[in-house]
Every structure is written in structure tokens, then in C-alpha cells.
Coordinates of C-alpha atoms and ligand atoms in Angstrom, one line a residue:
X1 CA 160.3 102.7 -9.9
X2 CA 157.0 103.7 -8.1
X3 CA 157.5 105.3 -4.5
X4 CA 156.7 101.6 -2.8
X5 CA 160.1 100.0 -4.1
X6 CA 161.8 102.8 -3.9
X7 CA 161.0 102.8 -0.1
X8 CA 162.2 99.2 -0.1
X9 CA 165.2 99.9 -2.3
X10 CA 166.4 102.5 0.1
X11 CA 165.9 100.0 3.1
X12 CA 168.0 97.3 1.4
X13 CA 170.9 100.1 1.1
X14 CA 170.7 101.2 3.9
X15 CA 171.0 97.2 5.8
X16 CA 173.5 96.9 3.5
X17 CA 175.9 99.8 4.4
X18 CA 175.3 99.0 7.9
X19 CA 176.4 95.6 7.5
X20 CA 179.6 96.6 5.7
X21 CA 180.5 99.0 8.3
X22 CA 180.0 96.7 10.8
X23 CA 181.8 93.5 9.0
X24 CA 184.4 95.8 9.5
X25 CA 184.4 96.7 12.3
X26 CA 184.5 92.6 13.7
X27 CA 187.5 92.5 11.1
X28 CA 189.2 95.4 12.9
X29 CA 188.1 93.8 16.4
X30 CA 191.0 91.8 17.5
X31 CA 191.9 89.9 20.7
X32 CA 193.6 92.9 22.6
X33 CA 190.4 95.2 21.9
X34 CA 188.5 91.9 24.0
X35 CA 190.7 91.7 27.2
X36 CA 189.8 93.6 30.1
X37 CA 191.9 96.9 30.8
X38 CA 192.8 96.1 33.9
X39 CA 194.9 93.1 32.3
X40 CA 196.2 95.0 29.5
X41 CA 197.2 98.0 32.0
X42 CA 198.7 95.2 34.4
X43 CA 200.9 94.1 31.4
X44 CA 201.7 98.1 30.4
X45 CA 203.1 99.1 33.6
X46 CA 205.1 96.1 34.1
X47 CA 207.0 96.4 30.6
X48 CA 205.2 93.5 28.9
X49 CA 204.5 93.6 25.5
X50 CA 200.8 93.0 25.0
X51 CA 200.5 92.9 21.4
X52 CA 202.6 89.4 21.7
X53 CA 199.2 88.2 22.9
X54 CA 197.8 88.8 19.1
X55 CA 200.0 85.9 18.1
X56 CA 200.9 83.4 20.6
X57 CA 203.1 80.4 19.5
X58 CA 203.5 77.4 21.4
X59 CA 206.0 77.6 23.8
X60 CA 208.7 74.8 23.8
X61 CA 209.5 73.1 27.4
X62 CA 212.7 72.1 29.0
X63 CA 214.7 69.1 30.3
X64 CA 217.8 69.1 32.2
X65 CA 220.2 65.6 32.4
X66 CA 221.5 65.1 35.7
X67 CA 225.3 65.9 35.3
X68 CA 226.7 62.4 35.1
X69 CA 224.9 61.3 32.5
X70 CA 226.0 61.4 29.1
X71 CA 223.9 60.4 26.0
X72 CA 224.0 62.0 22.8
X73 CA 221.5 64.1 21.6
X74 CA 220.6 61.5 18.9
X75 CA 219.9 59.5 21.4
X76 CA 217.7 61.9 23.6
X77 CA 216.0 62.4 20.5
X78 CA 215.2 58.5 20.1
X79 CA 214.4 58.6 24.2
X80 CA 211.7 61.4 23.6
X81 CA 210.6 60.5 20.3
X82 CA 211.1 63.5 18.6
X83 CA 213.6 65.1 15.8
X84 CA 213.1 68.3 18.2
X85 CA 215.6 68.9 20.4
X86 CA 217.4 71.5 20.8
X87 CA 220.9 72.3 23.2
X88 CA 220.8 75.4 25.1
X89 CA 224.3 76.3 25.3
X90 CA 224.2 78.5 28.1
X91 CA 222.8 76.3 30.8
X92 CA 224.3 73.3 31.9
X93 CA 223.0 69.9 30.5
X94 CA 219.7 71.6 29.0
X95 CA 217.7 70.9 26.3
X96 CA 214.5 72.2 24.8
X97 CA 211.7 69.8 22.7
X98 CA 208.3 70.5 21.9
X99 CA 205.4 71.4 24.4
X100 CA 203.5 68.1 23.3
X101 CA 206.5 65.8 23.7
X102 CA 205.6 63.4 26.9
X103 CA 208.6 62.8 28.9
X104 CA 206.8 60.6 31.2
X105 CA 206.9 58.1 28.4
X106 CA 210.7 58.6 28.4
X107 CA 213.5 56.4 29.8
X108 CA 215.7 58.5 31.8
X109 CA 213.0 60.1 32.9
X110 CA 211.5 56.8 34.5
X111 CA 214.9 56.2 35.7
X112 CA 215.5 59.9 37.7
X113 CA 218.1 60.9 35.3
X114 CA 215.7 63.6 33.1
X115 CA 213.8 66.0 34.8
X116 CA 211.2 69.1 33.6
X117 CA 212.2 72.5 34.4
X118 CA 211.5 75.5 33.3
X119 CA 214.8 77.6 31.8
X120 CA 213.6 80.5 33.9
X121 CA 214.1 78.3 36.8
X122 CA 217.3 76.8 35.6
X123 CA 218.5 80.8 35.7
X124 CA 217.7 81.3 39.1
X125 CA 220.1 78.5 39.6
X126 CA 222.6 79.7 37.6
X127 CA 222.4 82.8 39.2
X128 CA 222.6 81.5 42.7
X129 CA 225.9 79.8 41.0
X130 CA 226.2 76.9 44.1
X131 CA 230.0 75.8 44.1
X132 CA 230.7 71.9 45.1
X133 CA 230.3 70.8 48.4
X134 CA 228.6 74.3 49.6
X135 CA 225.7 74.6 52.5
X136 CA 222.6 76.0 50.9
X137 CA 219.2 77.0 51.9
X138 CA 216.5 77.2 49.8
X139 CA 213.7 78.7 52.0
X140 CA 210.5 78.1 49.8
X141 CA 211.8 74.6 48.0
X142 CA 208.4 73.3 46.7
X143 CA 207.5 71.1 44.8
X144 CA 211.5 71.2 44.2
X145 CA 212.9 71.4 40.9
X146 CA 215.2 74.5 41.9
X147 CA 216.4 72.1 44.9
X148 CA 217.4 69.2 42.9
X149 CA 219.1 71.6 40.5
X150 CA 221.0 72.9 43.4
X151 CA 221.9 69.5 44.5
X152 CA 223.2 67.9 41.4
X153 CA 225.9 70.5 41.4
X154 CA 227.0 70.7 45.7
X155 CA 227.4 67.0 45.1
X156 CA 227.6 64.5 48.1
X157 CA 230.0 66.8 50.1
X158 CA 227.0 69.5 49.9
X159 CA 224.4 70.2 51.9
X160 CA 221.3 71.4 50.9
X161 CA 218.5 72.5 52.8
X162 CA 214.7 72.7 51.9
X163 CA 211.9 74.7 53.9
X164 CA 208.5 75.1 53.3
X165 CA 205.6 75.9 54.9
X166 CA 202.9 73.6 52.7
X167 CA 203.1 69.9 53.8
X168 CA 201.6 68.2 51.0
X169 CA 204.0 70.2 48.7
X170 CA 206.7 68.8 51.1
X171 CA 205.7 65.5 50.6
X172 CA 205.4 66.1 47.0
X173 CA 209.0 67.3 47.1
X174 CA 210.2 64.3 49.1
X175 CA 208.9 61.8 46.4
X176 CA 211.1 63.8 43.8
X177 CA 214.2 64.2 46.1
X178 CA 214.0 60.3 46.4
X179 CA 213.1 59.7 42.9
X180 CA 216.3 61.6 41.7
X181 CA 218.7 59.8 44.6
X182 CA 219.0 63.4 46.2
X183 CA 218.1 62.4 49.9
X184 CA 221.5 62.0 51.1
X185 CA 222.5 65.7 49.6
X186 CA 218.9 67.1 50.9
X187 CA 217.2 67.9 53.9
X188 CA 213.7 68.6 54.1
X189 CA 211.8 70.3 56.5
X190 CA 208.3 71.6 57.2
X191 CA 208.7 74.9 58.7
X192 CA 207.3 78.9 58.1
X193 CA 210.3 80.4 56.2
X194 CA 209.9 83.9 57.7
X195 CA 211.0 82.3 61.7
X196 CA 212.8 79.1 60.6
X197 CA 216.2 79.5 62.5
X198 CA 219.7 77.0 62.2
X199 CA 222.5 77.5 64.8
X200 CA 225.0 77.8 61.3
X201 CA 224.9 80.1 58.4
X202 CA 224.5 79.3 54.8
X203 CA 226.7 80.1 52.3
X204 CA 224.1 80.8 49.9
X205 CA 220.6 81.6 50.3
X206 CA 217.2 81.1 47.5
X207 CA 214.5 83.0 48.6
X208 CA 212.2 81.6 45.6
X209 CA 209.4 83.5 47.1
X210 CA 205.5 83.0 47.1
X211 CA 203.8 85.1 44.9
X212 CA 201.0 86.1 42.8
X213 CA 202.4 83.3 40.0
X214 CA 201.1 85.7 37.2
X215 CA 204.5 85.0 35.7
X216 CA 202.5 82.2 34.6
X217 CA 201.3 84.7 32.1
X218 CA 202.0 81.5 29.9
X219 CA 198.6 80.1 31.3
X220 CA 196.8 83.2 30.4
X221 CA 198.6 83.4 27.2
X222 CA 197.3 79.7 25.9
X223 CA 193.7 80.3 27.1
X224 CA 193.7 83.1 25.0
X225 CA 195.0 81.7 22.0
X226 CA 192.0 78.9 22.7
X227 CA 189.6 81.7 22.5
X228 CA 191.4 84.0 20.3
X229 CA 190.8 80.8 17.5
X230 CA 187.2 80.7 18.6
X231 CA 187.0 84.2 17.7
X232 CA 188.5 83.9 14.5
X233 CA 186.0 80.8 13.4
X234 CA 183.0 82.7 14.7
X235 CA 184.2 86.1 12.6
X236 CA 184.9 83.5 9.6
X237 CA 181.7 82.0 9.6
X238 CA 179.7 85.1 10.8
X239 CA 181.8 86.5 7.4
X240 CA 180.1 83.7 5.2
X241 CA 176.9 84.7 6.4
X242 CA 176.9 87.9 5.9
X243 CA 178.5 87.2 1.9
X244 CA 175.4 85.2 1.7
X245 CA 173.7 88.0 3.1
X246 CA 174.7 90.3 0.8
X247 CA 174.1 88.4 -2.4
X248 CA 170.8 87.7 -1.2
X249 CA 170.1 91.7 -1.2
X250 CA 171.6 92.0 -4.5
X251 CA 169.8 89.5 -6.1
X252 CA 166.4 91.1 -4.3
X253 CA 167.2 94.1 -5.9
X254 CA 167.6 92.2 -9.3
X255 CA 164.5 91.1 -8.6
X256 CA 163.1 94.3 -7.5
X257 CA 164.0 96.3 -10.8
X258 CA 162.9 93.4 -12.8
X259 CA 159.9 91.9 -11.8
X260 CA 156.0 93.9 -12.4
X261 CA 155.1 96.3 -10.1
X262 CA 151.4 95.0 -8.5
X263 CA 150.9 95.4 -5.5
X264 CA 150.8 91.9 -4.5
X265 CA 154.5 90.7 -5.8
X266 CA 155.7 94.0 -4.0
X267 CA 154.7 92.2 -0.5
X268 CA 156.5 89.3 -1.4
X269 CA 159.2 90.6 -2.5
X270 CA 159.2 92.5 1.0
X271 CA 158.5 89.1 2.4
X272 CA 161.1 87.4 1.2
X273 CA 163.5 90.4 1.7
X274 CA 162.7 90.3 5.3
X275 CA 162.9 86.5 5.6
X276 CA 166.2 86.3 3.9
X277 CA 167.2 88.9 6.9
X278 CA 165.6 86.9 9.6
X279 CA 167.3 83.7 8.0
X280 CA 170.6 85.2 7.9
X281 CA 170.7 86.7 11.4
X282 CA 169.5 83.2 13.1
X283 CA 171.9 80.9 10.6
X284 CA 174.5 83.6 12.2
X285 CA 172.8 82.9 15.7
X286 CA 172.6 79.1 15.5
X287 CA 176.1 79.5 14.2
X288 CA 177.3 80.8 17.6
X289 CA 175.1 78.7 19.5
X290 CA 177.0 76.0 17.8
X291 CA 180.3 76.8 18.5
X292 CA 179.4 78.1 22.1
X293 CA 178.2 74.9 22.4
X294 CA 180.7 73.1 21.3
X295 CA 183.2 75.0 23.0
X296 CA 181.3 74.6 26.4
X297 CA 181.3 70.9 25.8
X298 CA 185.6 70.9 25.0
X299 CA 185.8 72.9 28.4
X300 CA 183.5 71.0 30.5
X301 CA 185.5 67.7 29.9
X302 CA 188.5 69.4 32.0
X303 CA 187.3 71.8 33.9
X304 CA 186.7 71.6 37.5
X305 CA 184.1 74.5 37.9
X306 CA 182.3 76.9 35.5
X307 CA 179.5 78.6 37.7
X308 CA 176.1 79.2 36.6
X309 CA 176.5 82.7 36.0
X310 CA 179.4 82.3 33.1
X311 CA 177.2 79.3 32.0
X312 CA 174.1 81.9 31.7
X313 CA 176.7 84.6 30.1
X314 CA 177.3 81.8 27.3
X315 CA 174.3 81.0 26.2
X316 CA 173.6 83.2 23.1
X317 CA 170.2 84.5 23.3
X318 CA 168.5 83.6 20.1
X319 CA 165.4 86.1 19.4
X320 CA 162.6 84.0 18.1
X321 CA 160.4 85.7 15.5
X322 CA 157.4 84.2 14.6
X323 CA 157.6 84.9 10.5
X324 CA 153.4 84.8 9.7
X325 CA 153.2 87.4 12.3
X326 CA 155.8 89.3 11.4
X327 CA 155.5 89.8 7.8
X328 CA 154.2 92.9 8.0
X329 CA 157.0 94.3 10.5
X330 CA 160.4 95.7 8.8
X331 CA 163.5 94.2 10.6
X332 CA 164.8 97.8 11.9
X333 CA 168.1 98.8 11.9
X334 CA 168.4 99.0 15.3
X335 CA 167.0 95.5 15.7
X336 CA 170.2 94.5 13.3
X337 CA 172.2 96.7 15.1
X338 CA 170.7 95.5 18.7
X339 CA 171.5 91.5 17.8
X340 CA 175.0 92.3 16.8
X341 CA 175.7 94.0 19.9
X342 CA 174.6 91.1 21.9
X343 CA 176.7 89.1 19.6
X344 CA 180.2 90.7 20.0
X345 CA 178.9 90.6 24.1
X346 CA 178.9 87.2 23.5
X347 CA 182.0 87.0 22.1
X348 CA 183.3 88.8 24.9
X349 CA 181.8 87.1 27.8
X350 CA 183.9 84.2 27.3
X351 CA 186.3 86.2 29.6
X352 CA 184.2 85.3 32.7
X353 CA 184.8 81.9 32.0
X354 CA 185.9 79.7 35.9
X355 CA 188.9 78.4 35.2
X356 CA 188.9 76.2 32.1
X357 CA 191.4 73.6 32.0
X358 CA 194.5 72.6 34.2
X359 CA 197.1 75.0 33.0
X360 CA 195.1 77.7 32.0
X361 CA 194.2 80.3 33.7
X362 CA 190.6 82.5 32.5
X363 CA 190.6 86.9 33.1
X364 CA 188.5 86.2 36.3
X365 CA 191.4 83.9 38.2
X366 CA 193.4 86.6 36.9
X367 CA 191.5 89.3 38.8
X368 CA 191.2 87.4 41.9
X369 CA 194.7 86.0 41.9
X370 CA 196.9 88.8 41.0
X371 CA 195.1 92.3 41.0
X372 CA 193.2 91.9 44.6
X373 CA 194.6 94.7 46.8
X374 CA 194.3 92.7 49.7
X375 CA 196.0 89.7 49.2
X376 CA 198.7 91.6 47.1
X377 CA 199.6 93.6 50.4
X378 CA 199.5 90.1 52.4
X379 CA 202.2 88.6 49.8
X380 CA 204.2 91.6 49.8
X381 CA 204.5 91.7 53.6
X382 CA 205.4 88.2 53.5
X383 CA 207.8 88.3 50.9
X384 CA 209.7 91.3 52.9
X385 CA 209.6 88.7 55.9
X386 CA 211.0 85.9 54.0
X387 CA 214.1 88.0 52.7
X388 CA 215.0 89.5 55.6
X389 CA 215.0 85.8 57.3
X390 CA 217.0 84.8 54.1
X391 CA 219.4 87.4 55.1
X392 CA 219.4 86.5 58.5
X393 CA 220.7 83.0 57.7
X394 CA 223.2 83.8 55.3
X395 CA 226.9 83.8 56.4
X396 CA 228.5 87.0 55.9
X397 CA 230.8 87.1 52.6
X398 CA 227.7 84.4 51.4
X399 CA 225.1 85.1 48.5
X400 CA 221.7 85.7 48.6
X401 CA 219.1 85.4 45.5
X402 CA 215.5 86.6 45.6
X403 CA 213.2 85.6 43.0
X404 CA 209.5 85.2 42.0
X405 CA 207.4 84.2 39.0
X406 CA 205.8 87.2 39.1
X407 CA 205.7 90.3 36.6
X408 CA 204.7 92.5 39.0
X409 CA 206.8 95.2 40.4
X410 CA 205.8 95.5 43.8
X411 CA 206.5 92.2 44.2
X412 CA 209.9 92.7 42.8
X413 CA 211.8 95.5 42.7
X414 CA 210.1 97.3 45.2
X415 CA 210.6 94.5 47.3
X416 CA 214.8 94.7 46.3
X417 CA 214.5 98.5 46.8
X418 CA 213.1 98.1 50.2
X419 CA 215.1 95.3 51.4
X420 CA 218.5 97.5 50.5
X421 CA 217.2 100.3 52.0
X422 CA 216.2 98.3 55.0
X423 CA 220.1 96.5 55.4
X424 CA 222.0 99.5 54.2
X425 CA 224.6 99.1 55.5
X426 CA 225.1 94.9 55.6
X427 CA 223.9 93.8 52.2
X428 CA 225.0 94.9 48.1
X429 CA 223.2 94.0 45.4
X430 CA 225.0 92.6 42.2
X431 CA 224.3 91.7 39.0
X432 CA 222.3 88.0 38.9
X433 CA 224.7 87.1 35.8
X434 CA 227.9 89.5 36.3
X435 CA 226.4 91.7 34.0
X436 CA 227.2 89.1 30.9
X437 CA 224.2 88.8 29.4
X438 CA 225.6 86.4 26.5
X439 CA 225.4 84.5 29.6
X440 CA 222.1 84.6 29.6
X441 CA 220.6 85.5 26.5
X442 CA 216.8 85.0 27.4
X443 CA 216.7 88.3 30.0
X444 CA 215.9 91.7 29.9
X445 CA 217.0 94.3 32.2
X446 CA 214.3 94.8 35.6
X447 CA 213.3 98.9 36.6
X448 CA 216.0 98.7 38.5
X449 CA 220.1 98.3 38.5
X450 CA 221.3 94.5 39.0
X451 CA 217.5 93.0 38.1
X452 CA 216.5 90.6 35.5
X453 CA 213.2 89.7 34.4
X454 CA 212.3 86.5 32.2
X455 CA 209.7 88.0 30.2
X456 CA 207.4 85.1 28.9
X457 CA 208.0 86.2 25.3
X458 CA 211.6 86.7 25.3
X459 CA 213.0 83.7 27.0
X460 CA 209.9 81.6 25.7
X461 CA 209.7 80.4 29.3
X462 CA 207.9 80.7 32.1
X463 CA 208.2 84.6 33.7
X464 CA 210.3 85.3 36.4
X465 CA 211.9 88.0 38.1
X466 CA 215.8 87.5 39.2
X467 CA 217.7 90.1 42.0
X468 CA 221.0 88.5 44.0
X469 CA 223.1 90.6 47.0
X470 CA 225.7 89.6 49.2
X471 CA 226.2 89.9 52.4
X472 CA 228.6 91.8 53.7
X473 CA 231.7 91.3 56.2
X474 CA 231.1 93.2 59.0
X475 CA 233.6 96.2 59.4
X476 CA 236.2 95.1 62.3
X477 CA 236.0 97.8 65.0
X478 CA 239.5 99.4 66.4
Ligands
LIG1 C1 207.1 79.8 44.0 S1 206.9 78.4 45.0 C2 208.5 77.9 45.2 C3 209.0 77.0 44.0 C4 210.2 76.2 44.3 N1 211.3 77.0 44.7 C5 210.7 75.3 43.2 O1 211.5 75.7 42.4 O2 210.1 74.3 43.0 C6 206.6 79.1 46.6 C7 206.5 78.2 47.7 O3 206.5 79.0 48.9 C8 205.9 78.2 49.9 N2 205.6 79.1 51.0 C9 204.6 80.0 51.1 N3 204.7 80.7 52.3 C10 205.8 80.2 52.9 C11 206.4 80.5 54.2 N4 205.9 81.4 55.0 N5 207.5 79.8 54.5 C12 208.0 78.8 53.7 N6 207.4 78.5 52.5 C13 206.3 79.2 52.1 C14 204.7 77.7 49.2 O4 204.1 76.6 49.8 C15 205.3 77.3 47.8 O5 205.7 76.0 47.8

């Protein structure tokens, strides 16, 4: 082998042994190494398990019957068109099917006697534990699925009273109070929860406060399994390239070793060496344009806004050579290595996507929504406000539950640890399920004593965060 194809020889091994090292690398990547830290250190220091997001499974969702209607499950089965349903023993009348079953297409759901709800939702209910023909408030009732709840079990002799603050969430509310026959147990009323006053006290009190709603972690969770199968078809077919890759250098070398040395077939051999290179790197390109593309097309059918910028981040930049011109130029390996960088950037980019369909929630409404300093110091102070109003309105000897669908903990137990510290003296906090927790099999303990927490993974439901107290007698002076 003269010094010329040695030179060339070397070159091939050396592309070669950079490609394997970085093949594996992309194998290694995997979707935790692509989310931003400040997600995966939101989910660390509130207890979530992040590596649950490497393999999300469809969650299931929920129906509840009201309570006097009885059909059998084969027949709920036939109602909902599906085999799928399954009886949750510990909640009253509650069933789960499949994500994809419709339940608008069902029967007693037309008819008011079926409604959605989340099990976490049920639980705050079941916490709050209304008995028959009880006064309760629920200060933050829309859209009102936890206010229905409450009403099907006060029954007529009930009273149950809703507050918010949002009017078309009110009105929202009163078209499902009506469509379940609730409007003679439920009063609505438009009002700020933190000042709404009533001459009488409640016997129990749902503070189902506003929050960040990153509970809905379940959002996040299925717009990452969206992209987390992009990922895997781009490393699949970025995989198949690069086998084609290889065997072209292997065959080259074939070639190398066997054809006559004059000068002449050694350019073409370089030629072609390089071409096959250039070829592979823009097949992989195109590839990624292509499903970019295609990708950018499924979101833009249902999503309301993708701004320019994420539009720009998406487009893969492919690096035109112009081969005549070229022939003479080596690919370098920091050209390879350069255009695989701006690959995986692509990859990762799809994080600054707007939001991408109803549902779904993208890293960048994640940011805004729930990590903003700002607006998590707003919510706070109003979630203080809305308990202490709770508390206000609670008859002593009654029960008060605060809950939100948030995972964070300044929204939650900090919240509970203030609020005792604040009423000392008037208020005890207890445990949301008596401490049974065959009870309620789908929670985990919170930081603190006599706090649950619907983790998203664990009660394959929405997240939520669960704390009740009463309210104590006041100590009759001598
Ligand atoms: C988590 S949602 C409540 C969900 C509701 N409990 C249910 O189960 O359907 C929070 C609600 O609090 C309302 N809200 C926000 N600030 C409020 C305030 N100051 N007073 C009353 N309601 C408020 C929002 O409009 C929103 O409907």
C-alpha cells in the first residue's frame, strides 16, 4: 500500500471510529438527558420520580354514576363500547376505561347520569367525606366536577355552595349543575373567594385552590412521549444510515486494497469515498427534515400558536456542498462532528415548541406557568388568603380540606405549615383518609404529617396534593 492510500485508509478509520463512538453516544442519549434541568430539578425536589418519564403509558380516565343509578358493568361496558372497564373499589360508583373511550358518544352520559372525573378529584371528595343533608362551601367550584360530587351525596336536604371568581367558568359550571339536575342542591355565585362572607357557617369547607396546575404533569408527560417517539424514529433511521454508512466504508476499503494503484483510480476512489460521506450525511439530513416536517405539519393542525422563533429553531439546517467543487476537499472530522452537533440541537429544540395541542403542555409553558418567581409568589399569597377565608367560614367542630393540583411544595405544605402556624391555637390538622391508606390505595405520604399527594404515576391520575383540619371548639371561659 503506497503512502496515498494509506493516507486515505487511515482517514476511513478514523470516520469510522468517530461514528461508532458517536452512534453510541445517540443510543445512550435518552429523553431525560433532553429535558431541561430546571424541569427535572422541579420534579427532584418535589419527590417525583423522573425516570417514569422514560416510559410513559397511557393513562386510563375515570367515570363516576350518579348514586341512584344502577347498571351493571356489562352494561356500562356496552354504553361505552368497550370490554375495558374496570371498578375501583375504594371510591363510590367509579369506574376506570381507556383514555380513547368517548363518553360523549355514551348514553347516561347524554342523559346526566355519567360524568368524567379525575380519581384524584374523586379523593378530595372522599376526603372532605360530606354526610347527607350537610351545608358545604366549596370556595373555588369551577368548572365543577368536585361540586356535583359533593352534591350527589348531601342529597336534596343539602346545601351546597359554589364560589368563584371567573364568570365564564361560572357559567360553564351552571350548564353542568343543570345538566346533572343539581340546581336545586347548588348555589352558585360569582364572588373573590378570599372576601366572600355568609351570615352562617359551613360545616365543611373545599378550598380546591388555584394554582400553578403542574399537577397536570400528565400534559407534560404525553407531549413527551410524542416527542420522545420522534426521537426514537429519528435515532432508528439516523441508525440505518449510518449501517449504510459503514458498509459503504468497508466495501471502499475492499476496493481500496484491491483495485491498481495509478494515480488516477486513487482520486476516484477518494471521490467516491467523499461522496458516499456527503450522501450519507444529507440522506441523514433530509431524513430529519422529513420528519421535522412532518411533525411540524401533525402539530400545526391543533395548535393555536407556534411562534417564529421555535418555527426557525425547527428547521434543520441542511449544508449544501456543491460536489464538482468539492472533490478536492476532505469532509473533516470536525465538519462530521460539527453536523451532528447541530443535529442532536435539533433534536433538542423541539423543547421550545408554543404549546402543541389542547392537552399538552411544551417545557416553555412549563417555565412560564409554574417556575416564574413572580407569579408563584402572587398564587401563594392568594392561596394563604383563600384558606384563611375557608377557615373563616367554617363552623367550629366543622372540616376543612385544602387541595391543589400542584406538585409543588410551596404551594402545598408550606402553605399547610403556615396556615397551622398562623391559627395555632383554633385549627388541627388530620389525616385526609384517617390514616387508612387501604382506603385509598393510589397516595403517597406529603413532606409533612397528615398530607397526601396523588403522584401522577402512582394513582395513574391526575396530580394532586390533599391536607384536611378541623376547626376547633372554642375553649369556654370560667
Ligand atoms: C383548581 S380550579 C378549581 C377546580 C374545581 N374545584 C373543580 O373541581 O372543578 C381553581 C379555580 O379557582 C378559581 N379562582 C381563582 N382565584 C379565585 C378567587 N380569588 N376566588 C374564587 N375563585 C378563584 C379559578 O377561576 C378556578 O376556577
Amino acid at each position: 500500500m503506497n503512502p496515498t492510500q494509506q493516507a486515505s485508509k487511515n482517514i476511513l478509520i478514523q470516520n469510522k471510529q468517530i461514528n461508532q463512538l458517536e452512534n453510541k453516544e445517540q443510543k445512550n442519549k435518552n429523553i431525560l438527558d433532553l429535558l431541561p434541568s430546571a424541569f427535572t430539578q422541579f420534579l427532584k425536589d418535589n419527590n417525583i420520580n423522573l425516570e417514569y418519564f422514560q416510559e410513559i403509558d397511557n393513562f386510563p380516565r375515570y367515570i363516576r354514576l350518579k348514586p341512584n343509578v344502577n347498571i351493571s358493568i356489562e352494561e356500562l361496558k356496552k354504553d361505552l363500547s368497550t370490554n375495558d372497564v374496570q371498578k375501583i373499589d375504594y371510591l363510590c360508583n367509579f369506574y376506570a376505561i381507556p383514555e380513547n373511550v368517548k363518553i360523549v358518544n355514551s348514553k347516561y352520559y347524554n342523559q346526566g347520569q355519567l360524568y368524567g372525573i379525575d380519581l384524584s378529584s374523586a379523593a378530595v371528595i372522599k376526603s372532605l367525606d360530606p354526610q347527607k343533608g350537610e351545608k358545604i362551601l366549596d370556595l373555588c367550584c369551577c368548572p365543577g366536577m368536585k361540586l356535583c360530587n359533593i352534591a350527589d351525596i348531601i342529597g336534596a336536604q343539602g346545601k351546597a355552595f359554589g364560589v368563584d371568581i371567573n364568570e365564564t367558568r361560572l357559567n360553564t359550571c351552571r350548564s353542568i349543575v343543570k345538566k346533572y339536575k343539581l340546581d336545586h342542591i347548588i348555589k352558585l355565585e360569582l364572588a373573590d373567594g378570599t372576601t366572600y362572607d355568609k351570615e352562617s357557617q359551613f360545616d365543611r369547607v373545599l378550598v380546591d385552590a388555584e394554582c400553578t396546575h403542574d399537577g397536570s404533569l400528565k400534559h407534560l408527560a404525553k407531549f413527551i412521549k410524542n416527542q420522545k417517539a420522534v426521537i426514537d424514529d429519528m435515532q432508528n433511521s439516523a441508525k440505518e444510515n449510518t449501517d449504510s454508512y459503514e458498509q459503504n466504508l468497508d466495501e471502499q476499503q475492499n476496493n481500496l486494497q484491491n483495485k491498481s494503484s495509478n494515480n488516477k483510480d486513487e482520486e476516484n476512489i477518494k471521490n467516491s469515498v467523499y461522496h458516499n460521506q456527503v450522501e450519507s450525511l444529507n440522506k441523514y439530513d433530509n431524513k430529519q427534515i422529513e420528519d421535522n416536517d412532518s411533525n411540524q405539519e401533525e402539530t400545526n393542525q391543533s395548535v393555536d400558536t407556534l411562534d417564529s422563533q421555535a418555527k426557525e429553531n425547527q428547521k434543520v439546517p441542511q449544508i449544501h456542498i456543491d460536489k464538482k467543487k468539492s472533490t478536492d476537499q476532505k469532509i473533516s472530522n470536525r465538519e462530521l462532528k460539527r453536523r451532528k452537533k447541530q443535529m442532536e440541537k435539533n433534536n433538542s429544540n423541539i423543547y421550545t415548541q408554543k404549546k402543541v395541542k389542547k392537552n399538552e403542555w411544551s417545557m416553555e409553558d412549563f417555565q412560564e406557568r409554574v417556575l416564574d418567581p413572580i407569579k408563584l409568589q402572587n398564587i401563594v399569597d392568594l392561596q394563604k388568603k383563600l384558606l384563611t377565608n375557608g377557615f373563616k367560614l367554617c363552623k367550629e367542630g366543622g372540616y376543612i380540606v385544602y387541595s391543589t393540583c400542584s406538585f409543588a411544595r410551596n404551594q402545598n405544605e408550606d402553605v399547610v405549615e403556615w396556615f397551622l402556624n398562623e391559627f395555632k391555637d383554633q385549627v388541627e390538622s388530620i389525616h385526609p383518609f384517617n390514616n387508612d391508606v387501604s382506603n385509598m390505595p393510589a397516595c403517597k405520604p406529603g413532606f409533612i404529617q397528615n398530607t397526601v399527594r396523588f403522584d401522577l404515576f402512582v394513582s395513574k391520575s391526575g396530580g394532586m396534593f390533599v391536607s384536611k383540619f378541623i376547626k376547633k371548639q372554642k375553649q369556654i371561659e370560667n
